[in-house]
Coordinates of C-alpha atoms in Angstrom, one line a residue:
Chain W
X1 CA 29.6 -6.5 -13.7
X2 CA 28.0 -9.9 -14.0
X3 CA 24.3 -10.4 -14.7
X4 CA 22.2 -13.3 -14.6
X5 CA 20.0 -14.4 -16.8
X6 CA 16.9 -12.9 -15.2
X7 CA 19.0 -9.7 -14.5
X8 CA 19.4 -9.3 -18.6
X9 CA 16.0 -10.5 -19.2
X10 CA 14.7 -7.5 -17.0
X11 CA 17.5 -5.1 -18.3
X12 CA 16.2 -6.1 -21.7
X13 CA 12.8 -5.4 -20.5
X14 CA 13.2 -2.0 -19.0
X15 CA 14.8 -1.0 -22.1
X16 CA 12.6 -2.1 -24.4
X17 CA 9.7 -0.6 -22.8
X18 CA 11.8 3.0 -22.7
X19 CA 12.4 3.0 -26.0
X20 CA 9.1 1.9 -27.2
X21 CA 7.6 5.1 -26.6
X22 CA 4.5 4.7 -28.1
X23 CA 5.1 4.3 -31.7
X24 CA 5.3 0.7 -33.6
X25 CA 4.2 -2.8 -32.8
X26 CA 6.3 -3.5 -30.0
X27 CA 5.4 -7.2 -28.5
X28 CA 3.4 -6.6 -25.3
X29 CA 4.9 -7.9 -22.3
X30 CA 3.6 -9.1 -19.4
X31 CA 5.5 -8.9 -16.4
X32 CA 4.8 -10.8 -12.8
X33 CA 7.7 -13.2 -12.0
X34 CA 10.4 -11.9 -9.3
X35 CA 14.0 -11.2 -10.6
X36 CA 15.9 -13.5 -8.4
X37 CA 18.8 -12.1 -6.2
X38 CA 21.4 -11.2 -8.5
X39 CA 25.0 -10.2 -8.7
X40 CA 25.7 -6.7 -6.9
X41 CA 26.8 -3.6 -9.0
X42 CA 27.5 -0.7 -6.3
X43 CA 24.6 1.0 -5.6
X44 CA 24.6 4.7 -6.1
X45 CA 26.2 6.7 -3.2
X46 CA 25.0 9.9 -4.7
X47 CA 21.3 8.5 -4.9
X48 CA 19.9 10.4 -1.9
X49 CA 21.2 13.6 -2.5
X50 CA 21.5 14.0 -6.3
X51 CA 18.5 15.6 -7.7
X52 CA 18.0 14.4 -11.5
X53 CA 15.3 14.0 -13.5
X54 CA 12.9 16.7 -12.9
X55 CA 10.2 13.9 -14.2
X56 CA 6.7 15.6 -13.8
X57 CA 4.1 12.9 -12.7
X58 CA 0.5 13.5 -12.4
X59 CA -1.2 11.5 -10.3
X60 CA -5.3 12.1 -11.0
X61 CA -7.6 12.3 -8.0
X62 CA -11.5 11.9 -8.5
X63 CA -14.8 11.4 -5.9
X64 CA -14.8 7.9 -4.6
X65 CA -11.0 6.8 -5.8
X66 CA -9.4 4.1 -3.6
X67 CA -6.4 5.9 -1.9
X68 CA -4.5 2.6 -1.7
X69 CA -4.5 2.5 -5.8
X70 CA -2.7 5.8 -5.4
X71 CA -0.6 5.9 -2.6
X72 CA 1.2 2.4 -3.4
X73 CA 3.0 3.9 -6.6
X74 CA 3.0 7.3 -5.2
X75 CA 5.8 6.2 -2.3
X76 CA 8.0 5.0 -5.3
X77 CA 7.4 7.8 -7.4
X78 CA 8.2 10.1 -4.2
X79 CA 11.6 8.4 -3.7
X80 CA 12.8 9.8 -7.0
X81 CA 14.7 12.8 -5.8
X82 CA 13.9 15.9 -8.5
X83 CA 10.9 14.4 -9.6
X84 CA 7.9 16.3 -9.7
X85 CA 5.0 14.3 -8.4
X86 CA 1.5 15.9 -8.4
X87 CA -2.0 15.0 -7.1
X88 CA -4.3 16.7 -9.5
X89 CA -8.1 17.6 -9.7
X90 CA -10.1 20.3 -11.7
X91 CA -9.8 23.1 -8.6
X92 CA -7.5 22.4 -5.1
X93 CA -10.4 21.7 -3.2
X94 CA -10.1 18.4 -1.3
X95 CA -11.4 15.0 -3.2
X96 CA -13.3 12.7 -1.0
X97 CA -12.1 9.4 -1.7
X98 CA -13.9 6.3 -0.8
X99 CA -14.2 5.1 3.0
X100 CA -13.3 8.4 4.7
X101 CA -10.0 8.9 3.2
X102 CA -9.8 12.6 1.8
X103 CA -6.7 13.8 -0.3
X104 CA -5.9 17.4 -0.9
X105 CA -4.7 17.7 -4.4
X106 CA -1.3 19.8 -5.1
X107 CA -2.4 20.6 -8.6
X108 CA -5.2 21.5 -10.9
X109 CA -5.9 20.5 -14.3
X110 CA -4.8 24.0 -15.5
X111 CA -1.5 23.6 -13.6
X112 CA -0.4 20.3 -15.4
X113 CA 2.3 20.6 -18.2
X114 CA 0.8 19.7 -21.9
X115 CA 3.9 16.5 -21.9
X116 CA 4.1 15.0 -18.9
X117 CA 6.1 12.0 -18.1
X118 CA 3.8 9.9 -16.4
X119 CA 0.0 10.0 -16.3
X120 CA -1.5 7.9 -13.4
X121 CA -5.3 7.1 -12.7
X122 CA -6.1 5.2 -9.8
X123 CA -9.6 2.6 -9.5
X124 CA -12.2 2.9 -7.7
X125 CA -15.1 0.4 -6.5
X126 CA -18.8 1.6 -7.5
X127 CA -17.5 5.2 -8.1
X128 CA -15.8 3.9 -11.3
X129 CA -19.0 4.3 -13.2
X130 CA -19.8 7.7 -12.3
X131 CA -16.2 8.6 -13.2
X132 CA -16.5 6.8 -16.7
X133 CA -19.3 9.6 -17.4
X134 CA -17.3 12.4 -15.9
X135 CA -16.6 14.4 -19.2
X136 CA -14.4 16.7 -17.3
X137 CA -12.1 13.7 -16.3
X138 CA -11.9 11.6 -19.1
X139 CA -11.5 14.8 -21.5
X140 CA -8.4 15.6 -19.2
X141 CA -7.3 11.8 -19.4
X142 CA -7.4 12.0 -23.3
X143 CA -5.7 15.3 -23.7
X144 CA -2.8 14.4 -21.0
X145 CA -2.5 10.9 -22.6
X146 CA -2.0 11.8 -26.1
X147 CA 1.3 13.4 -25.0
X148 CA 2.1 11.8 -21.7
X149 CA 5.5 9.6 -22.0
X150 CA 3.7 7.0 -19.8
X151 CA 0.2 6.5 -19.8
X152 CA -0.9 4.3 -16.4
X153 CA -3.1 3.0 -14.5
X154 CA -4.1 0.4 -12.1
X155 CA -7.5 -1.6 -10.8
X156 CA -11.0 0.3 -12.6
X157 CA -8.3 3.0 -13.9
X158 CA -7.5 1.0 -17.0
X159 CA -11.2 1.6 -17.5
X160 CA -11.0 5.4 -17.5
X161 CA -8.0 5.4 -19.7
X162 CA -10.1 3.5 -22.1
X163 CA -13.2 5.7 -21.6
X164 CA -10.8 8.4 -22.6
X165 CA -9.9 6.1 -25.8
X166 CA -6.4 5.9 -24.8
X167 CA -6.3 1.7 -24.7
X168 CA -7.7 1.2 -28.1
X169 CA -5.5 -2.1 -29.6
X170 CA -3.6 -2.3 -26.6
X171 CA -3.0 -5.3 -24.1
X172 CA -3.8 -4.2 -20.7
X173 CA -4.9 -5.4 -17.3
X174 CA -7.3 -4.5 -14.5
X175 CA -8.9 -5.2 -11.3
X176 CA -9.8 -9.3 -12.3
X177 CA -12.9 -8.6 -11.4
X178 CA -14.0 -6.6 -14.3
X179 CA -10.9 -7.2 -16.7
X180 CA -12.0 -9.4 -19.2
X181 CA -15.4 -8.5 -19.5
X182 CA -15.5 -4.5 -19.4
X183 CA -11.6 -3.9 -20.9
X184 CA -12.7 -5.1 -24.0
X185 CA -15.6 -2.7 -24.4
X186 CA -13.3 0.0 -24.4
X187 CA -11.2 -1.5 -27.4
X188 CA -8.3 -2.9 -24.9
X189 CA -7.2 -6.6 -25.1
X190 CA -7.2 -8.2 -21.7
X191 CA -4.1 -9.9 -19.8
X192 CA -4.3 -11.9 -17.1
X193 CA -1.1 -10.0 -14.8
X194 CA -0.1 -8.3 -12.2
X195 CA 1.2 -5.5 -14.5
X196 CA 1.4 -5.0 -18.1
X197 CA 3.5 -3.1 -20.2
X198 CA 2.4 -2.7 -23.9
X199 CA 4.6 0.3 -25.7
X200 CA 4.0 3.4 -23.2
X201 CA 0.7 2.2 -21.5
X202 CA 1.4 0.3 -18.2
X203 CA -1.4 -1.0 -16.3
X204 CA -2.0 -2.9 -13.4
X205 CA -4.4 -5.2 -11.3
X206 CA -6.8 -4.5 -8.5
X207 CA -5.8 -2.2 -5.5
X208 CA -2.3 -3.6 -4.4
X209 CA -0.9 -4.4 -7.9
X210 CA -0.1 -0.8 -7.7
X211 CA 3.1 -1.0 -5.4
X212 CA 4.4 -3.4 -7.9
X213 CA 3.9 -1.6 -10.8
X214 CA 4.9 1.3 -9.2
X215 CA 8.5 -0.3 -8.2
X216 CA 8.7 -1.2 -11.8
X217 CA 8.0 2.4 -12.7
X218 CA 10.3 3.7 -10.7
X219 CA 13.0 1.1 -12.0
X220 CA 12.2 2.6 -15.4
X221 CA 13.0 5.8 -14.9
X222 CA 15.7 5.9 -12.5
X223 CA 17.1 2.8 -13.2
X224 CA 16.9 -1.0 -11.5
X225 CA 19.7 -0.3 -9.0
X226 CA 18.0 2.8 -7.6
X227 CA 14.5 0.7 -7.4
X228 CA 16.1 -2.2 -5.3
X229 CA 16.7 0.5 -2.8
X230 CA 13.4 1.9 -3.2
X231 CA 12.3 -1.2 -2.1
X232 CA 14.1 -1.8 0.9
X233 CA 13.4 1.7 1.8
X234 CA 9.6 0.5 1.9
X235 CA 10.5 -3.0 3.3
X236 CA 8.6 -4.2 0.5
X237 CA 9.2 -8.2 1.1
X238 CA 5.6 -9.0 1.5
X239 CA 4.2 -11.9 3.9
X240 CA 0.6 -12.1 3.8
X241 CA -1.1 -14.1 6.3
X242 CA -3.1 -16.2 3.8
X243 CA -2.8 -16.6 0.2
X244 CA -6.1 -15.7 -1.2
X245 CA -4.9 -12.7 -3.4
X246 CA -5.7 -13.6 -6.8
X247 CA -9.1 -15.7 -8.3
X248 CA -6.3 -18.6 -9.1
X249 CA -5.7 -18.7 -5.2
X250 CA -8.9 -17.6 -3.6
X251 CA -11.5 -20.2 -2.4
X252 CA -14.0 -20.8 -5.2
X253 CA -16.7 -19.5 -2.5
X254 CA -15.0 -15.7 -2.3
X255 CA -14.8 -15.9 -6.1
X256 CA -18.2 -16.2 -6.5
X257 CA -19.2 -14.2 -3.8
X258 CA -17.2 -11.2 -5.3
X259 CA -18.6 -11.7 -8.5
X260 CA -21.9 -12.0 -7.5
X261 CA -21.6 -8.6 -6.0
X262 CA -20.3 -7.2 -8.9
X263 CA -22.0 -8.5 -11.7
X264 CA -24.7 -6.2 -12.4
X265 CA -22.0 -3.1 -11.8
X266 CA -19.7 -4.8 -14.6
X267 CA -22.8 -4.7 -17.1
X268 CA -23.3 -1.2 -16.3
X269 CA -19.5 -0.4 -17.1
X270 CA -19.7 -2.3 -20.3
X271 CA -22.4 0.0 -21.3
X272 CA -21.1 2.9 -20.0
X273 CA -17.6 1.9 -22.1
X274 CA -19.6 1.2 -25.1
X275 CA -21.5 4.6 -25.1
X276 CA -17.8 6.3 -24.6
X277 CA -16.3 4.2 -27.5
X278 CA -19.7 5.0 -29.9
X279 CA -19.3 8.7 -29.3
X280 CA -15.7 9.0 -29.9
Chain P
X1 CA -14.9 -28.4 8.1
X2 CA -11.3 -30.0 7.9
X3 CA -8.4 -27.7 8.7
X4 CA -4.8 -28.1 7.7
X5 CA -2.0 -28.1 10.5
X6 CA -1.1 -24.6 9.1
X7 CA -4.9 -23.8 9.6
X8 CA -5.2 -24.9 13.2
X9 CA -1.9 -23.0 13.4
X10 CA -3.2 -19.9 12.4
X11 CA -6.5 -20.1 14.4
X12 CA -4.9 -20.8 17.5
X13 CA -2.8 -17.9 17.0
X14 CA -5.7 -15.8 16.3
X15 CA -7.7 -17.0 19.7
X16 CA -4.6 -16.6 21.5
X17 CA -3.8 -13.1 20.6
X18 CA -8.1 -12.2 20.8
X19 CA -8.1 -13.7 24.5
X20 CA -4.6 -12.3 25.9
X21 CA -6.2 -8.6 26.2
X22 CA -3.0 -7.1 27.7
X23 CA -2.8 -9.1 31.1
X24 CA -0.5 -12.1 31.9
X25 CA 2.9 -13.4 30.5
X26 CA 1.4 -14.8 27.1
X27 CA 4.3 -15.8 24.9
X28 CA 5.3 -13.6 22.1
X29 CA 4.3 -14.5 18.6
X30 CA 6.0 -13.4 15.5
X31 CA 4.3 -14.2 12.4
X32 CA 5.6 -14.1 9.5
X33 CA 4.9 -17.2 7.7
X34 CA 2.1 -17.6 4.9
X35 CA -1.0 -19.9 5.6
X36 CA -1.2 -22.5 2.5
X37 CA -4.1 -22.7 0.8
X38 CA -6.5 -24.8 2.9
X39 CA -9.6 -26.4 3.0
X40 CA -13.1 -24.5 1.8
X41 CA -15.1 -23.6 4.2
X42 CA -18.0 -21.2 2.6
X43 CA -17.7 -17.8 2.6
X44 CA -20.4 -16.1 4.6
X45 CA -22.8 -14.8 1.9
X46 CA -23.7 -12.0 3.9
X47 CA -20.5 -10.7 4.4
X48 CA -21.3 -7.4 2.0
X49 CA -24.8 -6.5 3.8
X50 CA -24.4 -7.8 7.4
X51 CA -23.1 -4.9 9.6
X52 CA -21.3 -6.4 12.4
X53 CA -18.7 -5.3 15.1
X54 CA -19.2 -1.3 15.5
X55 CA -15.4 -1.4 16.3
X56 CA -14.2 2.0 16.9
X57 CA -10.7 2.0 15.1
X58 CA -8.7 5.2 15.7
X59 CA -5.8 6.0 13.4
X60 CA -3.2 8.8 14.0
X61 CA -2.2 11.1 11.5
X62 CA 0.6 13.7 12.5
X63 CA 3.0 16.0 10.4
X64 CA 5.2 14.2 8.0
X65 CA 4.0 11.1 8.5
X66 CA 4.5 8.2 6.1
X67 CA 0.8 8.1 4.2
X68 CA 1.4 4.3 2.9
X69 CA 2.2 3.3 6.5
X70 CA -1.6 4.2 7.3
X71 CA -3.5 3.4 3.8
X72 CA -2.1 0.2 4.2
X73 CA -4.2 -1.2 6.7
X74 CA -7.0 1.2 6.5
X75 CA -7.7 -0.5 3.6
X76 CA -8.5 -3.6 5.2
X77 CA -10.1 -1.8 8.4
X78 CA -12.5 -0.1 5.8
X79 CA -13.7 -3.6 4.5
X80 CA -14.6 -4.2 7.9
X81 CA -18.8 -3.4 7.5
X82 CA -19.9 -1.3 10.5
X83 CA -16.5 -0.5 11.7
X84 CA -16.1 3.0 12.8
X85 CA -12.4 3.9 11.0
X86 CA -11.4 7.3 11.7
X87 CA -8.1 9.5 11.2
X88 CA -7.4 11.3 14.3
X89 CA -5.9 14.8 14.9
X90 CA -5.9 17.1 17.6
X91 CA -8.0 19.5 15.4
X92 CA -10.0 19.0 12.1
X93 CA -7.2 20.6 10.0
X94 CA -5.4 18.7 7.2
X95 CA -2.3 17.0 7.7
X96 CA 0.6 17.4 5.8
X97 CA 2.0 14.0 5.7
X98 CA 5.4 13.6 4.0
X99 CA 6.1 13.8 -0.2
X100 CA 3.2 16.3 -0.8
X101 CA 0.5 14.1 0.5
X102 CA -1.8 15.5 2.8
X103 CA -4.9 14.3 4.4
X104 CA -7.9 15.5 6.2
X105 CA -8.9 14.0 9.8
X106 CA -12.6 12.6 10.5
X107 CA -11.9 13.1 14.3
X108 CA -10.4 15.0 16.4
X109 CA -8.5 13.9 19.5
X110 CA -11.6 14.9 22.0
X111 CA -13.7 12.9 19.7
X112 CA -12.1 9.5 20.4
X113 CA -13.8 7.3 22.9
X114 CA -11.7 6.4 26.0
X115 CA -11.6 2.9 25.2
X116 CA -11.0 2.3 21.5
X117 CA -11.0 -1.4 19.6
X118 CA -7.3 -0.3 17.6
X119 CA -5.1 2.2 18.3
X120 CA -2.6 2.7 15.4
X121 CA 0.3 5.0 14.5
X122 CA 1.9 5.1 11.2
X123 CA 5.9 5.5 10.9
X124 CA 7.3 8.5 8.8
X125 CA 11.1 9.0 7.7
X126 CA 12.9 12.1 9.9
X127 CA 9.9 13.7 11.1
X128 CA 9.8 10.8 13.6
X129 CA 12.0 12.6 15.8
X130 CA 9.3 15.8 15.8
X131 CA 7.2 13.4 16.9
X132 CA 8.7 11.8 19.5
X133 CA 9.0 15.4 21.0
X134 CA 5.4 15.9 20.3
X135 CA 3.8 16.4 23.7
X136 CA 0.1 16.5 22.3
X137 CA 0.6 13.4 20.3
X138 CA 2.6 11.4 22.9
X139 CA 0.4 12.2 25.6
X140 CA -2.8 10.9 23.2
X141 CA -1.0 8.2 22.7
X142 CA -0.6 7.2 26.4
X143 CA -4.2 7.8 27.4
X144 CA -5.9 5.9 24.7
X145 CA -3.2 3.1 24.6
X146 CA -3.8 2.4 28.0
X147 CA -7.3 1.1 27.6
X148 CA -7.3 0.2 24.0
X149 CA -8.2 -3.5 22.8
X150 CA -5.1 -3.4 20.4
X151 CA -2.5 -1.0 20.5
X152 CA -0.8 -1.2 17.2
X153 CA 2.2 1.0 15.1
X154 CA 4.1 0.1 12.1
X155 CA 7.4 1.4 10.4
X156 CA 8.7 4.2 13.3
X157 CA 5.3 3.8 14.6
X158 CA 6.4 1.5 17.4
X159 CA 8.9 4.2 18.7
X160 CA 5.8 6.4 19.4
X161 CA 4.0 3.8 21.0
X162 CA 7.4 3.2 23.2
X163 CA 8.1 7.3 24.0
X164 CA 4.7 6.8 25.4
X165 CA 5.2 4.0 27.6
X166 CA 3.2 1.8 26.0
X167 CA 5.8 -0.9 24.9
X168 CA 7.8 -1.6 28.1
X169 CA 8.5 -5.4 28.2
X170 CA 6.9 -6.0 25.2
X171 CA 8.2 -7.7 22.2
X172 CA 7.9 -5.2 19.1
X173 CA 9.2 -4.7 15.5
X174 CA 9.8 -1.9 13.5
X175 CA 11.7 -0.1 10.4
X176 CA 14.8 -2.4 10.2
X177 CA 16.7 0.2 9.8
X178 CA 16.2 1.5 13.6
X179 CA 14.6 -1.6 15.5
X180 CA 17.5 -2.9 17.0
X181 CA 19.3 0.1 18.0
X182 CA 16.2 2.4 18.8
X183 CA 13.1 0.1 20.3
X184 CA 15.2 -0.6 23.6
X185 CA 15.7 2.9 24.5
X186 CA 11.9 2.8 24.6
X187 CA 12.0 -0.7 26.7
X188 CA 10.6 -2.6 23.9
X189 CA 12.4 -6.2 23.2
X190 CA 13.4 -5.9 19.3
X191 CA 12.3 -8.9 17.0
X192 CA 13.2 -9.4 13.4
X193 CA 9.5 -10.1 12.0
X194 CA 6.9 -8.8 9.6
X195 CA 5.1 -8.0 12.3
X196 CA 5.1 -9.4 16.2
X197 CA 2.0 -10.0 18.4
X198 CA 2.9 -9.7 22.0
X199 CA -0.3 -9.4 23.7
X200 CA -2.6 -7.2 22.8
X201 CA 0.5 -4.7 21.2
X202 CA 0.9 -5.3 17.5
X203 CA 3.6 -3.9 15.7
X204 CA 4.6 -4.0 12.0
X205 CA 8.2 -3.4 10.2
X206 CA 9.0 -0.8 7.7
X207 CA 6.2 0.9 5.3
X208 CA 4.3 -1.7 3.5
X209 CA 4.7 -4.2 6.5
X210 CA 1.3 -2.3 7.3
X211 CA -0.4 -4.4 4.5
X212 CA 0.5 -7.4 6.1
X213 CA -0.3 -6.6 9.5
X214 CA -3.6 -5.0 8.7
X215 CA -5.0 -8.3 6.9
X216 CA -3.5 -10.0 9.9
X217 CA -5.8 -7.6 12.4
X218 CA -9.1 -8.0 9.7
X219 CA -8.5 -11.4 10.6
X220 CA -8.5 -11.2 14.4
X221 CA -11.4 -8.8 14.7
X222 CA -13.7 -10.5 11.5
X223 CA -12.2 -13.8 11.4
X224 CA -10.1 -15.4 8.8
X225 CA -12.8 -16.2 6.5
X226 CA -13.3 -13.0 5.8
X227 CA -9.8 -11.6 5.5
X228 CA -9.5 -13.9 2.8
X229 CA -12.1 -12.3 0.8
X230 CA -10.8 -8.9 1.5
X231 CA -7.2 -9.9 0.4
X232 CA -9.0 -11.1 -2.9
X233 CA -10.7 -7.6 -3.1
X234 CA -7.4 -5.9 -2.7
X235 CA -6.3 -8.3 -5.2
X236 CA -3.2 -8.9 -2.4
X237 CA -1.0 -11.6 -4.4
X238 CA 2.3 -9.7 -4.4
X239 CA 4.9 -9.8 -7.0
X240 CA 7.7 -7.3 -6.7
X241 CA 10.0 -7.0 -9.7
X242 CA 12.9 -7.3 -7.6
X243 CA 13.8 -9.4 -4.1
X244 CA 15.5 -6.0 -2.4
X245 CA 12.8 -5.7 0.3
X246 CA 14.7 -6.6 3.5
X247 CA 18.4 -6.4 4.4
X248 CA 18.4 -10.2 4.5
X249 CA 18.0 -10.1 0.6
X250 CA 19.1 -6.6 -0.4
X251 CA 22.8 -6.1 -2.0
X252 CA 24.9 -5.1 1.0
X253 CA 26.0 -2.0 -0.9
X254 CA 22.0 -1.0 -0.5
X255 CA 22.0 -1.8 3.1
X256 CA 25.0 0.0 3.8
X257 CA 23.7 3.1 1.8
X258 CA 20.6 3.4 4.2
X259 CA 22.4 2.8 7.4
X260 CA 24.6 5.4 6.2
X261 CA 21.8 7.9 5.6
X262 CA 20.1 7.0 9.3
X263 CA 23.1 6.7 11.1
X264 CA 23.0 9.9 13.3
X265 CA 19.1 10.2 12.9
X266 CA 18.8 7.1 14.9
X267 CA 21.4 8.4 17.5
X268 CA 19.0 11.4 17.7
X269 CA 16.0 8.7 18.5
X270 CA 17.7 7.0 21.1
X271 CA 18.7 10.2 22.6
X272 CA 14.7 10.8 22.4
X273 CA 13.7 7.7 23.7
X274 CA 15.8 7.9 26.7
X275 CA 14.9 11.4 27.5
X276 CA 11.2 10.3 27.8
X277 CA 11.7 7.2 29.6
X278 CA 13.7 8.9 32.6
X279 CA 10.9 11.7 32.4
X280 CA 8.0 9.2 33.0

């Protein structure tokens, strides 16, 4: 099997992240570039029948969360045969996400093992503020995050990891609108990237970044060959009709519009983050 | 406001689709190309407060459906202030989608107005076959589809529209794995594209195609300027870690693997499609 330079770089990155495991001072890596079409190791023909892993993946639900933040990576986690992918909440009562989407938990906090393979937290719009002040949620994240193999979040979810004290000294990303201002308030070092791997913390940008992040995690846990098959199953060959998906590409008027909408909200998030940090 | 050639082409496309409204022989349009970064009309500052439209959007839930097919476009529909975005099912009982995701309906079939603005159907994996044989679901689609302003679906959802007699003579796309073999069995003309607009039928490819499709529909209903802001809110600036999202880009081994997995399944879908067509 011959590998291109990009394939080798990706393999090294995956291996490095898998081995880092939370200790030491491994250099943070931000990954945004596409891996080129490479050589062709044969796909594993037992992929769809083989039950491997048995990883426990805890995806946290909370009121007002953005469903797409979670459902994106959930798709890829669910393609990992044998993995136990759970939507977790304090009780089994359905959780009203934003915009009329209501999701049912599959496990309660108490059901979740002490040491999970992936702890994942979605983001939200304005309800992020309530979530940062939600002791039950933040205490759960702090407890399971301490022992999880990977501690992960996208959009404004990294602020909740930060509120739980899990990002102190870690490089991280988050929704572009609040990243640079609010992440430092919880001790994290903001990085402008689609997703960021720093030791065992993996964070993604806003909403749809969860899809790229999820595919990356599937590759970390089950290898890049399997992840490529999952990408084909998801027909994940994006073709947005516009090119306005980041503040670097959108019209300045669009960026200003969003920033003006969230200015006082991000001030409130900074306050909530600092209150948590001072308390810890 | 100066427009680039691509902007003008997009505007013409949007206007054409909006005007076509189901009659006549308007040329089908398949849209996969990105619109380049263009000139800068100012974004509408009242976007986030103005309640316009009041469109009724009926997104159909059924057992075993793929949650991401629906949650992707739902995100963009939900950013349309004033739109009534509903998850619909025969009763208000939660619907078990595939892979442990359970969604709660927000309206029953009986609650849905006779003439909706968007009728949307997500796809599924193997449960598509049961859905094609589900009279209650197919009858609902046939009834509302007859009067809907836009009749839409992604992934294997177009097969359900087809089973309801709604794609006869229409160009359409669907999940690449079943598109060319099964769409003709329900009278549709398969097109290899991320999404396809033919008069008021709009269909998307597999799973994540729903995101591009959803952004396109948001542009159709509320204009491309607003859609660009929504894309920024979703931080939809995709950066997949691999380039394996279509059969044209994936390794042939991956393509064969998926095809071998679904070979007898797609035969069954063809039979179910023909049975529906003969009955109608």
